[in-house]
Amino acid sequence: MIIKYYLNSESNKNLYCQLSDENIKVTFDMKYNIDPQSWDYSSEKLCNSDPHFFTLKNFKIHLFSRSVELQKSGKDSVVEVLKEEALHLFHDSGINGISKNVFNFYADKFGLDTYDKYIRAFEKYTGLQQKDYKVEIIGYMLHFHTENVIYEMDTYTGRSLLLKEIIKNKRYLDIMELTEVSMWSEIYDENIGKHNFLSKMADEFEMCLNNNFKRTAVLIEANESIKNRKTEIRKIFQKFIDQSNENVNWIDLAWEISEEILFPLAVVTMTSIFDLTICCQEYCELNFYNENEEWETIFLDCGLEEDNSIQGFHIRLLK
């Protein structure tokens, strides 16, 4: 599926979107006028000063994600179905409502708070108005871009969804880059039996090499063959086994030896031994209330107690 924006010089509202696959191509009017001087024709996008710079980015990511879902479900005429869904997202409020409707599509699906509640929480915290910021959807959280800084806002539900998604799909690179070793290390239970942990980790390791090597995004140097890379990884795993003992924290050891491969592998293993949902809840507690973090909590209902943190919105300056 190819999704692109372009300007139609013959239309007063000149922004159009085009969807195409091998068999069909459709276009539709976004009902928004753009100054051609603010349009990058080579990359087919707005300059970031436009108030809808992130709107178009959010919309494009959503359309591509939906096209993949529709194709996997065996839907006929994916392009036509996608066009109808796209038009539905802004038929009432136009381009101004796209980000809200896109986010609420996932909020309804996964039990997140609605877009408007995130906005209310942000404006309550900062005192800013809609004209003072732009909103970017990043997975299950929102980034608020102001003139000088970027805020990120997250929730227990949103962070838990992210953790479950990257762990269940064994996205090694995301586990390494989007989570903290110190938090998984604290969740680790030293009473896990050595044989049990290493046995399950060995099984996960073989699945990584045999079935999920590309999907886990294991890095391969340009001049390195997959066979040689797998041989090198086996040596790394053997080093891990040789250095393990009954008293070791396997999360820490995995990070020390190989943060790219063994650390994500150890996280996947640990969360398969324990209850994944509980592990994610513990991670969220450590993440949002860690003394080294800068998260602040916002409650829209002033009657909520602090221990109802799962109902709060968590915000901090983007690092």
PDB file of C-alpha atoms in Angstrom:
ATOM      1  CA  MET A   1       0.000   0.000   0.000  1.00  0.00           C
ATOM      2  CA  ILE A   2       1.312   3.432  -0.992  1.00  0.00           C
ATOM      3  CA  ILE A   3      -0.102   6.445   0.836  1.00  0.00           C
ATOM      4  CA  LYS A   4       0.870   9.951  -0.174  1.00  0.00           C
ATOM      5  CA  TYR A   5      -0.317  13.540  -0.052  1.00  0.00           C
ATOM      6  CA  TYR A   6      -0.198  15.995  -2.917  1.00  0.00           C
ATOM      7  CA  LEU A   7      -1.429  19.485  -3.822  1.00  0.00           C
ATOM      8  CA  ASN A   8      -4.091  19.983  -6.480  1.00  0.00           C
ATOM      9  CA  SER A   9      -3.586  23.424  -7.996  1.00  0.00           C
ATOM     10  CA  GLU A  10      -7.068  23.337  -9.563  1.00  0.00           C
ATOM     11  CA  SER A  11      -8.838  23.158  -6.198  1.00  0.00           C
ATOM     12  CA  ASN A  12      -9.375  25.887  -3.609  1.00  0.00           C
ATOM     13  CA  LYS A  13      -8.895  23.296  -0.854  1.00  0.00           C
ATOM     14  CA  ASN A  14      -5.767  21.938  -2.480  1.00  0.00           C
ATOM     15  CA  LEU A  15      -4.614  19.102  -0.201  1.00  0.00           C
ATOM     16  CA  TYR A  16      -5.400  15.603  -1.471  1.00  0.00           C
ATOM     17  CA  CYS A  17      -4.548  12.092  -0.322  1.00  0.00           C
ATOM     18  CA  GLN A  18      -3.849   9.193  -2.668  1.00  0.00           C
ATOM     19  CA  LEU A  19      -4.084   5.485  -1.783  1.00  0.00           C
ATOM     20  CA  SER A  20      -2.802   2.861  -4.173  1.00  0.00           C
ATOM     21  CA  ASP A  21      -1.820  -0.763  -4.411  1.00  0.00           C
ATOM     22  CA  GLU A  22      -0.929  -2.991  -7.351  1.00  0.00           C
ATOM     23  CA  ASN A  23      -4.469  -3.009  -8.737  1.00  0.00           C
ATOM     24  CA  ILE A  24      -6.201   0.240  -7.870  1.00  0.00           C
ATOM     25  CA  LYS A  25      -5.592   3.888  -7.081  1.00  0.00           C
ATOM     26  CA  VAL A  26      -8.017   6.262  -5.345  1.00  0.00           C
ATOM     27  CA  THR A  27      -7.796   9.888  -4.238  1.00  0.00           C
ATOM     28  CA  PHE A  28      -9.870  12.067  -1.952  1.00  0.00           C
ATOM     29  CA  ASP A  29     -10.020  15.721  -0.982  1.00  0.00           C
ATOM     30  CA  MET A  30      -8.682  16.528   2.508  1.00  0.00           C
ATOM     31  CA  LYS A  31     -10.618  19.822   2.393  1.00  0.00           C
ATOM     32  CA  TYR A  32      -7.657  21.881   3.543  1.00  0.00           C
ATOM     33  CA  ASN A  33      -5.833  24.695   1.782  1.00  0.00           C
ATOM     34  CA  ILE A  34      -2.042  24.849   1.955  1.00  0.00           C
ATOM     35  CA  ASP A  35       0.258  27.631   0.844  1.00  0.00           C
ATOM     36  CA  PRO A  36       2.454  25.971  -1.840  1.00  0.00           C
ATOM     37  CA  GLN A  37       5.437  27.765  -0.304  1.00  0.00           C
ATOM     38  CA  SER A  38       4.913  25.663   2.829  1.00  0.00           C
ATOM     39  CA  TRP A  39       4.896  22.380   0.935  1.00  0.00           C
ATOM     40  CA  ASP A  40       7.930  20.138   0.458  1.00  0.00           C
ATOM     41  CA  TYR A  41       7.201  18.506  -2.899  1.00  0.00           C
ATOM     42  CA  SER A  42      10.108  16.044  -2.719  1.00  0.00           C
ATOM     43  CA  SER A  43       9.025  14.505   0.605  1.00  0.00           C
ATOM     44  CA  GLU A  44       5.298  15.194   0.097  1.00  0.00           C
ATOM     45  CA  LYS A  45       4.766  16.858   3.444  1.00  0.00           C
ATOM     46  CA  LEU A  46       4.149  20.197   5.131  1.00  0.00           C
ATOM     47  CA  CYS A  47       6.794  22.285   6.806  1.00  0.00           C
ATOM     48  CA  ASN A  48       6.551  21.767  10.558  1.00  0.00           C
ATOM     49  CA  SER A  49       5.321  25.304  11.199  1.00  0.00           C
ATOM     50  CA  ASP A  50       1.886  24.420   9.823  1.00  0.00           C
ATOM     51  CA  PRO A  51      -0.648  23.659  12.595  1.00  0.00           C
ATOM     52  CA  HIS A  52      -1.546  20.369  10.891  1.00  0.00           C
ATOM     53  CA  PHE A  53       1.989  19.069  10.371  1.00  0.00           C
ATOM     54  CA  PHE A  54       1.459  16.293  12.946  1.00  0.00           C
ATOM     55  CA  THR A  55      -2.174  15.798  11.915  1.00  0.00           C
ATOM     56  CA  LEU A  56      -1.050  14.572   8.501  1.00  0.00           C
ATOM     57  CA  LYS A  57       1.686  12.449  10.041  1.00  0.00           C
ATOM     58  CA  ASN A  58      -0.776  10.858  12.492  1.00  0.00           C
ATOM     59  CA  PHE A  59      -3.271  10.226   9.691  1.00  0.00           C
ATOM     60  CA  LYS A  60      -0.744   8.596   7.373  1.00  0.00           C
ATOM     61  CA  ILE A  61       0.564   6.249  10.073  1.00  0.00           C
ATOM     62  CA  HIS A  62      -2.988   5.241  10.948  1.00  0.00           C
ATOM     63  CA  LEU A  63      -3.933   4.565   7.318  1.00  0.00           C
ATOM     64  CA  PHE A  64      -0.891   2.391   6.773  1.00  0.00           C
ATOM     65  CA  SER A  65      -1.547   0.439   9.981  1.00  0.00           C
ATOM     66  CA  ARG A  66      -5.176  -0.112   8.980  1.00  0.00           C
ATOM     67  CA  SER A  67      -4.174  -1.229   5.484  1.00  0.00           C
ATOM     68  CA  VAL A  68      -1.985  -3.940   7.031  1.00  0.00           C
ATOM     69  CA  GLU A  69      -4.815  -5.054   9.318  1.00  0.00           C
ATOM     70  CA  LEU A  70      -7.310  -5.154   6.456  1.00  0.00           C
ATOM     71  CA  GLN A  71      -4.945  -7.146   4.261  1.00  0.00           C
ATOM     72  CA  LYS A  72      -4.281  -9.662   7.048  1.00  0.00           C
ATOM     73  CA  SER A  73      -8.012 -10.104   7.579  1.00  0.00           C
ATOM     74  CA  GLY A  74      -8.449 -11.018   3.905  1.00  0.00           C
ATOM     75  CA  LYS A  75     -10.656  -8.021   3.189  1.00  0.00           C
ATOM     76  CA  ASP A  76     -11.541  -7.476  -0.461  1.00  0.00           C
ATOM     77  CA  SER A  77     -10.971  -4.071  -2.090  1.00  0.00           C
ATOM     78  CA  VAL A  78      -8.692  -2.862   0.713  1.00  0.00           C
ATOM     79  CA  VAL A  79      -8.056   0.476  -0.988  1.00  0.00           C
ATOM     80  CA  GLU A  80     -11.770   1.245  -1.293  1.00  0.00           C
ATOM     81  CA  VAL A  81     -12.486   0.178   2.284  1.00  0.00           C
ATOM     82  CA  LEU A  82      -9.584   2.278   3.521  1.00  0.00           C
ATOM     83  CA  LYS A  83     -10.850   5.297   1.616  1.00  0.00           C
ATOM     84  CA  GLU A  84     -14.284   4.979   3.206  1.00  0.00           C
ATOM     85  CA  GLU A  85     -12.717   4.695   6.671  1.00  0.00           C
ATOM     86  CA  ALA A  86     -10.515   7.714   5.965  1.00  0.00           C
ATOM     87  CA  LEU A  87     -13.427   9.864   4.863  1.00  0.00           C
ATOM     88  CA  HIS A  88     -15.374   8.835   7.949  1.00  0.00           C
ATOM     89  CA  LEU A  89     -12.566  10.110  10.195  1.00  0.00           C
ATOM     90  CA  PHE A  90     -13.074  13.713   9.132  1.00  0.00           C
ATOM     91  CA  HIS A  91     -16.556  13.904   7.659  1.00  0.00           C
ATOM     92  CA  ASP A  92     -17.905  15.887  10.662  1.00  0.00           C
ATOM     93  CA  SER A  93     -15.051  18.122  11.822  1.00  0.00           C
ATOM     94  CA  GLY A  94     -12.717  18.112   8.821  1.00  0.00           C
ATOM     95  CA  ILE A  95      -8.963  18.062   9.220  1.00  0.00           C
ATOM     96  CA  ASN A  96      -9.261  19.584  12.700  1.00  0.00           C
ATOM     97  CA  GLY A  97     -10.802  16.382  14.019  1.00  0.00           C
ATOM     98  CA  ILE A  98      -8.539  13.794  12.397  1.00  0.00           C
ATOM     99  CA  SER A  99      -6.036  13.328  15.234  1.00  0.00           C
ATOM    100  CA  LYS A 100      -8.843  13.103  17.776  1.00  0.00           C
ATOM    101  CA  ASN A 101     -10.733  10.523  15.721  1.00  0.00           C
ATOM    102  CA  VAL A 102      -7.597   8.497  14.961  1.00  0.00           C
ATOM    103  CA  PHE A 103      -6.631   8.335  18.647  1.00  0.00           C
ATOM    104  CA  ASN A 104     -10.184   7.514  19.722  1.00  0.00           C
ATOM    105  CA  PHE A 105     -10.236   4.646  17.213  1.00  0.00           C
ATOM    106  CA  TYR A 106      -7.531   2.968  19.323  1.00  0.00           C
ATOM    107  CA  ALA A 107      -8.915   4.285  22.616  1.00  0.00           C
ATOM    108  CA  ASP A 108     -12.189   2.469  21.936  1.00  0.00           C
ATOM    109  CA  LYS A 109     -10.346  -0.649  20.831  1.00  0.00           C
ATOM    110  CA  PHE A 110      -7.908  -0.886  23.755  1.00  0.00           C
ATOM    111  CA  GLY A 111      -9.668   0.865  26.629  1.00  0.00           C
ATOM    112  CA  LEU A 112      -7.637   4.076  26.672  1.00  0.00           C
ATOM    113  CA  ASP A 113      -9.010   7.393  27.853  1.00  0.00           C
ATOM    114  CA  THR A 114     -10.454   9.527  25.090  1.00  0.00           C
ATOM    115  CA  TYR A 115      -8.400  12.130  23.259  1.00  0.00           C
ATOM    116  CA  ASP A 116     -10.343  14.990  24.836  1.00  0.00           C
ATOM    117  CA  LYS A 117      -9.378  13.845  28.336  1.00  0.00           C
ATOM    118  CA  TYR A 118      -5.681  13.919  27.429  1.00  0.00           C
ATOM    119  CA  ILE A 119      -6.180  17.431  26.068  1.00  0.00           C
ATOM    120  CA  ARG A 120      -8.013  18.562  29.201  1.00  0.00           C
ATOM    121  CA  ALA A 121      -5.272  17.114  31.403  1.00  0.00           C
ATOM    122  CA  PHE A 122      -2.547  18.832  29.389  1.00  0.00           C
ATOM    123  CA  GLU A 123      -4.270  22.214  29.408  1.00  0.00           C
ATOM    124  CA  LYS A 124      -4.977  21.880  33.133  1.00  0.00           C
ATOM    125  CA  TYR A 125      -1.288  21.191  33.805  1.00  0.00           C
ATOM    126  CA  THR A 126       0.210  23.839  31.498  1.00  0.00           C
ATOM    127  CA  GLY A 127      -2.489  26.488  31.256  1.00  0.00           C
ATOM    128  CA  LEU A 128      -1.970  26.491  27.475  1.00  0.00           C
ATOM    129  CA  GLN A 129      -4.701  26.725  24.863  1.00  0.00           C
ATOM    130  CA  GLN A 130      -5.140  24.777  21.640  1.00  0.00           C
ATOM    131  CA  LYS A 131      -3.428  27.469  19.560  1.00  0.00           C
ATOM    132  CA  ASP A 132      -0.288  27.105  21.706  1.00  0.00           C
ATOM    133  CA  TYR A 133       0.587  23.499  20.896  1.00  0.00           C
ATOM    134  CA  LYS A 134       0.453  20.699  18.318  1.00  0.00           C
ATOM    135  CA  VAL A 135      -0.306  17.067  19.107  1.00  0.00           C
ATOM    136  CA  GLU A 136       1.617  14.045  17.839  1.00  0.00           C
ATOM    137  CA  ILE A 137       0.351  10.512  18.414  1.00  0.00           C
ATOM    138  CA  ILE A 138       3.160   8.165  19.478  1.00  0.00           C
ATOM    139  CA  GLY A 139       1.704   4.692  19.852  1.00  0.00           C
ATOM    140  CA  TYR A 140      -0.529   4.804  22.932  1.00  0.00           C
ATOM    141  CA  MET A 141       0.729   8.160  24.225  1.00  0.00           C
ATOM    142  CA  LEU A 142       0.635  11.774  23.073  1.00  0.00           C
ATOM    143  CA  HIS A 143       3.432  14.278  22.544  1.00  0.00           C
ATOM    144  CA  PHE A 144       2.542  17.950  22.901  1.00  0.00           C
ATOM    145  CA  HIS A 145       4.786  20.264  20.894  1.00  0.00           C
ATOM    146  CA  THR A 146       4.893  23.830  22.178  1.00  0.00           C
ATOM    147  CA  GLU A 147       7.049  26.669  20.919  1.00  0.00           C
ATOM    148  CA  ASN A 148       9.991  25.785  23.152  1.00  0.00           C
ATOM    149  CA  VAL A 149       9.555  22.292  24.592  1.00  0.00           C
ATOM    150  CA  ILE A 150       7.882  18.925  24.005  1.00  0.00           C
ATOM    151  CA  TYR A 151       5.829  17.183  26.671  1.00  0.00           C
ATOM    152  CA  GLU A 152       4.994  13.501  26.664  1.00  0.00           C
ATOM    153  CA  MET A 153       1.816  12.251  28.321  1.00  0.00           C
ATOM    154  CA  ASP A 154       1.188   8.622  29.175  1.00  0.00           C
ATOM    155  CA  THR A 155      -1.073   6.461  31.336  1.00  0.00           C
ATOM    156  CA  TYR A 156      -0.866   3.112  33.091  1.00  0.00           C
ATOM    157  CA  THR A 157      -3.125   1.602  30.441  1.00  0.00           C
ATOM    158  CA  GLY A 158      -1.145   3.059  27.556  1.00  0.00           C
ATOM    159  CA  ARG A 159       2.249   2.020  28.914  1.00  0.00           C
ATOM    160  CA  SER A 160       0.970  -1.479  29.731  1.00  0.00           C
ATOM    161  CA  LEU A 161      -0.361  -1.869  26.191  1.00  0.00           C
ATOM    162  CA  LEU A 162       3.012  -0.849  24.764  1.00  0.00           C
ATOM    163  CA  LEU A 163       4.928  -3.249  27.013  1.00  0.00           C
ATOM    164  CA  LYS A 164       2.635  -6.163  26.207  1.00  0.00           C
ATOM    165  CA  GLU A 165       2.805  -5.441  22.494  1.00  0.00           C
ATOM    166  CA  ILE A 166       6.593  -5.311  22.216  1.00  0.00           C
ATOM    167  CA  ILE A 167       7.095  -8.317  24.497  1.00  0.00           C
ATOM    168  CA  LYS A 168       4.463 -10.558  22.890  1.00  0.00           C
ATOM    169  CA  ASN A 169       5.811  -9.698  19.438  1.00  0.00           C
ATOM    170  CA  LYS A 170       9.400 -10.085  20.667  1.00  0.00           C
ATOM    171  CA  ARG A 171      10.483  -6.732  19.275  1.00  0.00           C
ATOM    172  CA  TYR A 172      14.009  -6.795  20.662  1.00  0.00           C
ATOM    173  CA  LEU A 173      15.037  -3.347  19.506  1.00  0.00           C
ATOM    174  CA  ASP A 174      11.959  -1.742  21.084  1.00  0.00           C
ATOM    175  CA  ILE A 175      12.465  -3.605  24.363  1.00  0.00           C
ATOM    176  CA  MET A 176      16.046  -2.325  24.450  1.00  0.00           C
ATOM    177  CA  GLU A 177      15.246   1.285  23.474  1.00  0.00           C
ATOM    178  CA  LEU A 178      11.834   1.856  25.066  1.00  0.00           C
ATOM    179  CA  THR A 179      12.244   0.152  28.435  1.00  0.00           C
ATOM    180  CA  GLU A 180      14.681   0.482  31.337  1.00  0.00           C
ATOM    181  CA  VAL A 181      16.906  -2.342  32.514  1.00  0.00           C
ATOM    182  CA  SER A 182      16.797  -1.054  36.110  1.00  0.00           C
ATOM    183  CA  MET A 183      13.027  -1.542  36.263  1.00  0.00           C
ATOM    184  CA  TRP A 184      13.043  -5.057  34.845  1.00  0.00           C
ATOM    185  CA  SER A 185      15.921  -5.829  37.219  1.00  0.00           C
ATOM    186  CA  GLU A 186      13.845  -4.738  40.204  1.00  0.00           C
ATOM    187  CA  ILE A 187      10.855  -6.813  39.034  1.00  0.00           C
ATOM    188  CA  TYR A 188      13.105  -9.873  38.698  1.00  0.00           C
ATOM    189  CA  ASP A 189      12.536 -12.463  41.446  1.00  0.00           C
ATOM    190  CA  GLU A 190      15.714 -14.050  42.738  1.00  0.00           C
ATOM    191  CA  ASN A 191      13.753 -17.181  43.682  1.00  0.00           C
ATOM    192  CA  ILE A 192      13.413 -18.188  40.033  1.00  0.00           C
ATOM    193  CA  GLY A 193      15.138 -21.519  39.712  1.00  0.00           C
ATOM    194  CA  LYS A 194      18.278 -21.453  37.564  1.00  0.00           C
ATOM    195  CA  HIS A 195      17.266 -24.529  35.583  1.00  0.00           C
ATOM    196  CA  ASN A 196      13.770 -23.177  34.932  1.00  0.00           C
ATOM    197  CA  PHE A 197      14.984 -19.782  33.733  1.00  0.00           C
ATOM    198  CA  LEU A 198      17.826 -21.034  31.553  1.00  0.00           C
ATOM    199  CA  SER A 199      15.680 -23.777  30.051  1.00  0.00           C
ATOM    200  CA  LYS A 200      12.980 -21.321  28.975  1.00  0.00           C
ATOM    201  CA  MET A 201      15.552 -18.774  27.819  1.00  0.00           C
ATOM    202  CA  ALA A 202      17.281 -21.431  25.711  1.00  0.00           C
ATOM    203  CA  ASP A 203      13.957 -22.213  24.028  1.00  0.00           C
ATOM    204  CA  GLU A 204      13.362 -18.521  23.335  1.00  0.00           C
ATOM    205  CA  PHE A 205      16.903 -18.207  22.036  1.00  0.00           C
ATOM    206  CA  GLU A 206      16.399 -21.000  19.498  1.00  0.00           C
ATOM    207  CA  MET A 207      13.111 -19.456  18.351  1.00  0.00           C
ATOM    208  CA  CYS A 208      14.919 -16.159  17.871  1.00  0.00           C
ATOM    209  CA  LEU A 209      17.568 -17.722  15.674  1.00  0.00           C
ATOM    210  CA  ASN A 210      15.299 -20.050  13.719  1.00  0.00           C
ATOM    211  CA  ASN A 211      11.982 -18.227  13.381  1.00  0.00           C
ATOM    212  CA  ASN A 212      12.130 -14.595  14.438  1.00  0.00           C
ATOM    213  CA  PHE A 213      15.583 -13.427  13.436  1.00  0.00           C
ATOM    214  CA  LYS A 214      14.388 -10.677  11.088  1.00  0.00           C
ATOM    215  CA  ARG A 215      11.302  -9.734  13.077  1.00  0.00           C
ATOM    216  CA  THR A 216      13.283  -9.114  16.257  1.00  0.00           C
ATOM    217  CA  ALA A 217      15.430  -6.587  14.346  1.00  0.00           C
ATOM    218  CA  VAL A 218      18.746  -8.183  15.302  1.00  0.00           C
ATOM    219  CA  LEU A 219      21.379  -5.973  13.748  1.00  0.00           C
ATOM    220  CA  ILE A 220      23.681  -7.383  11.066  1.00  0.00           C
ATOM    221  CA  GLU A 221      26.706  -5.513   9.776  1.00  0.00           C
ATOM    222  CA  ALA A 222      26.842  -4.780   6.053  1.00  0.00           C
ATOM    223  CA  ASN A 223      29.783  -7.125   5.499  1.00  0.00           C
ATOM    224  CA  GLU A 224      28.481  -9.892   7.789  1.00  0.00           C
ATOM    225  CA  SER A 225      26.491 -12.950   6.709  1.00  0.00           C
ATOM    226  CA  ILE A 226      23.459 -14.161   8.657  1.00  0.00           C
ATOM    227  CA  LYS A 227      25.204 -17.476   9.270  1.00  0.00           C
ATOM    228  CA  ASN A 228      28.245 -15.781  10.815  1.00  0.00           C
ATOM    229  CA  ARG A 229      26.017 -13.502  12.879  1.00  0.00           C
ATOM    230  CA  LYS A 230      24.113 -16.462  14.296  1.00  0.00           C
ATOM    231  CA  THR A 231      27.379 -18.215  15.157  1.00  0.00           C
ATOM    232  CA  GLU A 232      28.552 -15.104  17.008  1.00  0.00           C
ATOM    233  CA  ILE A 233      25.251 -14.856  18.895  1.00  0.00           C
ATOM    234  CA  ARG A 234      25.545 -18.502  19.986  1.00  0.00           C
ATOM    235  CA  LYS A 235      28.942 -17.684  21.498  1.00  0.00           C
ATOM    236  CA  ILE A 236      27.390 -14.749  23.361  1.00  0.00           C
ATOM    237  CA  PHE A 237      24.633 -16.963  24.745  1.00  0.00           C
ATOM    238  CA  GLN A 238      27.148 -19.592  25.850  1.00  0.00           C
ATOM    239  CA  LYS A 239      29.045 -16.853  27.720  1.00  0.00           C
ATOM    240  CA  PHE A 240      25.797 -15.967  29.471  1.00  0.00           C
ATOM    241  CA  ILE A 241      25.265 -19.581  30.525  1.00  0.00           C
ATOM    242  CA  ASP A 242      28.870 -19.924  31.734  1.00  0.00           C
ATOM    243  CA  GLN A 243      28.604 -16.817  33.938  1.00  0.00           C
ATOM    244  CA  SER A 244      25.199 -17.589  35.441  1.00  0.00           C
ATOM    245  CA  ASN A 245      24.800 -19.018  38.924  1.00  0.00           C
ATOM    246  CA  GLU A 246      22.073 -19.478  41.525  1.00  0.00           C
ATOM    247  CA  ASN A 247      22.483 -15.966  42.939  1.00  0.00           C
ATOM    248  CA  VAL A 248      22.736 -14.003  39.714  1.00  0.00           C
ATOM    249  CA  ASN A 249      20.158 -11.468  38.550  1.00  0.00           C
ATOM    250  CA  TRP A 250      19.748 -12.679  34.970  1.00  0.00           C
ATOM    251  CA  ILE A 251      18.338  -9.360  33.755  1.00  0.00           C
ATOM    252  CA  ASP A 252      21.484  -7.525  34.881  1.00  0.00           C
ATOM    253  CA  LEU A 253      23.790 -10.222  33.547  1.00  0.00           C
ATOM    254  CA  ALA A 254      22.042 -10.255  30.169  1.00  0.00           C
ATOM    255  CA  TRP A 255      22.388  -6.460  29.906  1.00  0.00           C
ATOM    256  CA  GLU A 256      26.076  -6.552  30.806  1.00  0.00           C
ATOM    257  CA  ILE A 257      26.881  -9.177  28.175  1.00  0.00           C
ATOM    258  CA  SER A 258      24.543  -8.120  25.345  1.00  0.00           C
ATOM    259  CA  GLU A 259      21.968  -5.338  25.722  1.00  0.00           C
ATOM    260  CA  GLU A 260      20.941  -5.789  22.069  1.00  0.00           C
ATOM    261  CA  ILE A 261      20.039  -9.499  22.193  1.00  0.00           C
ATOM    262  CA  LEU A 262      20.337 -11.123  25.617  1.00  0.00           C
ATOM    263  CA  PHE A 263      18.613  -8.321  27.554  1.00  0.00           C
ATOM    264  CA  PRO A 264      15.381  -8.393  25.471  1.00  0.00           C
ATOM    265  CA  LEU A 265      15.566 -12.188  25.469  1.00  0.00           C
ATOM    266  CA  ALA A 266      15.805 -12.222  29.282  1.00  0.00           C
ATOM    267  CA  VAL A 267      12.813  -9.853  29.578  1.00  0.00           C
ATOM    268  CA  VAL A 268      10.725 -12.069  27.278  1.00  0.00           C
ATOM    269  CA  THR A 269      11.768 -15.117  29.309  1.00  0.00           C
ATOM    270  CA  MET A 270      11.016 -13.549  32.698  1.00  0.00           C
ATOM    271  CA  THR A 271       7.579 -12.330  31.618  1.00  0.00           C
ATOM    272  CA  SER A 272       6.743 -15.786  30.267  1.00  0.00           C
ATOM    273  CA  ILE A 273       7.540 -17.317  33.665  1.00  0.00           C
ATOM    274  CA  PHE A 274       5.616 -14.701  35.623  1.00  0.00           C
ATOM    275  CA  ASP A 275       2.240 -13.190  34.730  1.00  0.00           C
ATOM    276  CA  LEU A 276       2.871 -10.661  31.944  1.00  0.00           C
ATOM    277  CA  THR A 277       0.049  -8.366  33.096  1.00  0.00           C
ATOM    278  CA  ILE A 278       1.396  -8.197  36.649  1.00  0.00           C
ATOM    279  CA  CYS A 279       4.933  -7.578  35.377  1.00  0.00           C
ATOM    280  CA  CYS A 280       3.657  -4.682  33.263  1.00  0.00           C
ATOM    281  CA  GLN A 281       1.729  -3.227  36.196  1.00  0.00           C
ATOM    282  CA  GLU A 282       4.850  -3.380  38.362  1.00  0.00           C
ATOM    283  CA  TYR A 283       6.859  -1.771  35.581  1.00  0.00           C
ATOM    284  CA  CYS A 284       4.341   1.089  35.326  1.00  0.00           C
ATOM    285  CA  GLU A 285       4.497   1.684  39.073  1.00  0.00           C
ATOM    286  CA  LEU A 286       8.282   1.871  38.948  1.00  0.00           C
ATOM    287  CA  ASN A 287       8.218   3.985  35.799  1.00  0.00           C
ATOM    288  CA  PHE A 288       5.787   6.666  36.901  1.00  0.00           C
ATOM    289  CA  TYR A 289       6.772   6.846  40.575  1.00  0.00           C
ATOM    290  CA  ASN A 290      10.511   6.227  40.408  1.00  0.00           C
ATOM    291  CA  GLU A 291      12.411   8.869  42.374  1.00  0.00           C
ATOM    292  CA  ASN A 292      14.776   9.310  39.426  1.00  0.00           C
ATOM    293  CA  GLU A 293      11.943  10.049  36.983  1.00  0.00           C
ATOM    294  CA  GLU A 294      10.380  13.419  36.242  1.00  0.00           C
ATOM    295  CA  TRP A 295       6.804  12.264  35.760  1.00  0.00           C
ATOM    296  CA  GLU A 296       4.037  14.308  37.372  1.00  0.00           C
ATOM    297  CA  THR A 297       0.498  13.021  37.772  1.00  0.00           C
ATOM    298  CA  ILE A 298      -2.639  14.912  36.735  1.00  0.00           C
ATOM    299  CA  PHE A 299      -6.136  13.996  37.931  1.00  0.00           C
ATOM    300  CA  LEU A 300      -9.143  15.421  36.126  1.00  0.00           C
ATOM    301  CA  ASP A 301     -11.307  14.430  39.097  1.00  0.00           C
ATOM    302  CA  CYS A 302      -9.944  16.227  42.148  1.00  0.00           C
ATOM    303  CA  GLY A 303     -11.694  13.670  44.380  1.00  0.00           C
ATOM    304  CA  LEU A 304      -9.373  10.856  43.335  1.00  0.00           C
ATOM    305  CA  GLU A 305      -6.874   9.675  45.911  1.00  0.00           C
ATOM    306  CA  GLU A 306      -3.188   9.330  45.138  1.00  0.00           C
ATOM    307  CA  ASP A 307      -3.428   5.530  45.289  1.00  0.00           C
ATOM    308  CA  ASN A 308      -5.784   5.657  42.308  1.00  0.00           C
ATOM    309  CA  SER A 309      -2.794   6.494  40.138  1.00  0.00           C
ATOM    310  CA  ILE A 310      -3.978   4.105  37.439  1.00  0.00           C
ATOM    311  CA  GLN A 311      -6.673   6.688  36.675  1.00  0.00           C
ATOM    312  CA  GLY A 312      -4.229   9.585  36.335  1.00  0.00           C
ATOM    313  CA  PHE A 313      -2.388  11.110  33.396  1.00  0.00           C
ATOM    314  CA  HIS A 314       1.391  11.197  33.685  1.00  0.00           C
ATOM    315  CA  ILE A 315       3.395  13.981  32.079  1.00  0.00           C
ATOM    316  CA  ARG A 316       7.005  15.063  31.769  1.00  0.00           C
ATOM    317  CA  LEU A 317       9.290  16.998  29.490  1.00  0.00           C
ATOM    318  CA  LEU A 318      10.517  14.798  26.660  1.00  0.00           C
ATOM    319  CA  LYS A 319      14.097  13.732  27.278  1.00  0.00           C
TER     320      LYS A 319
END
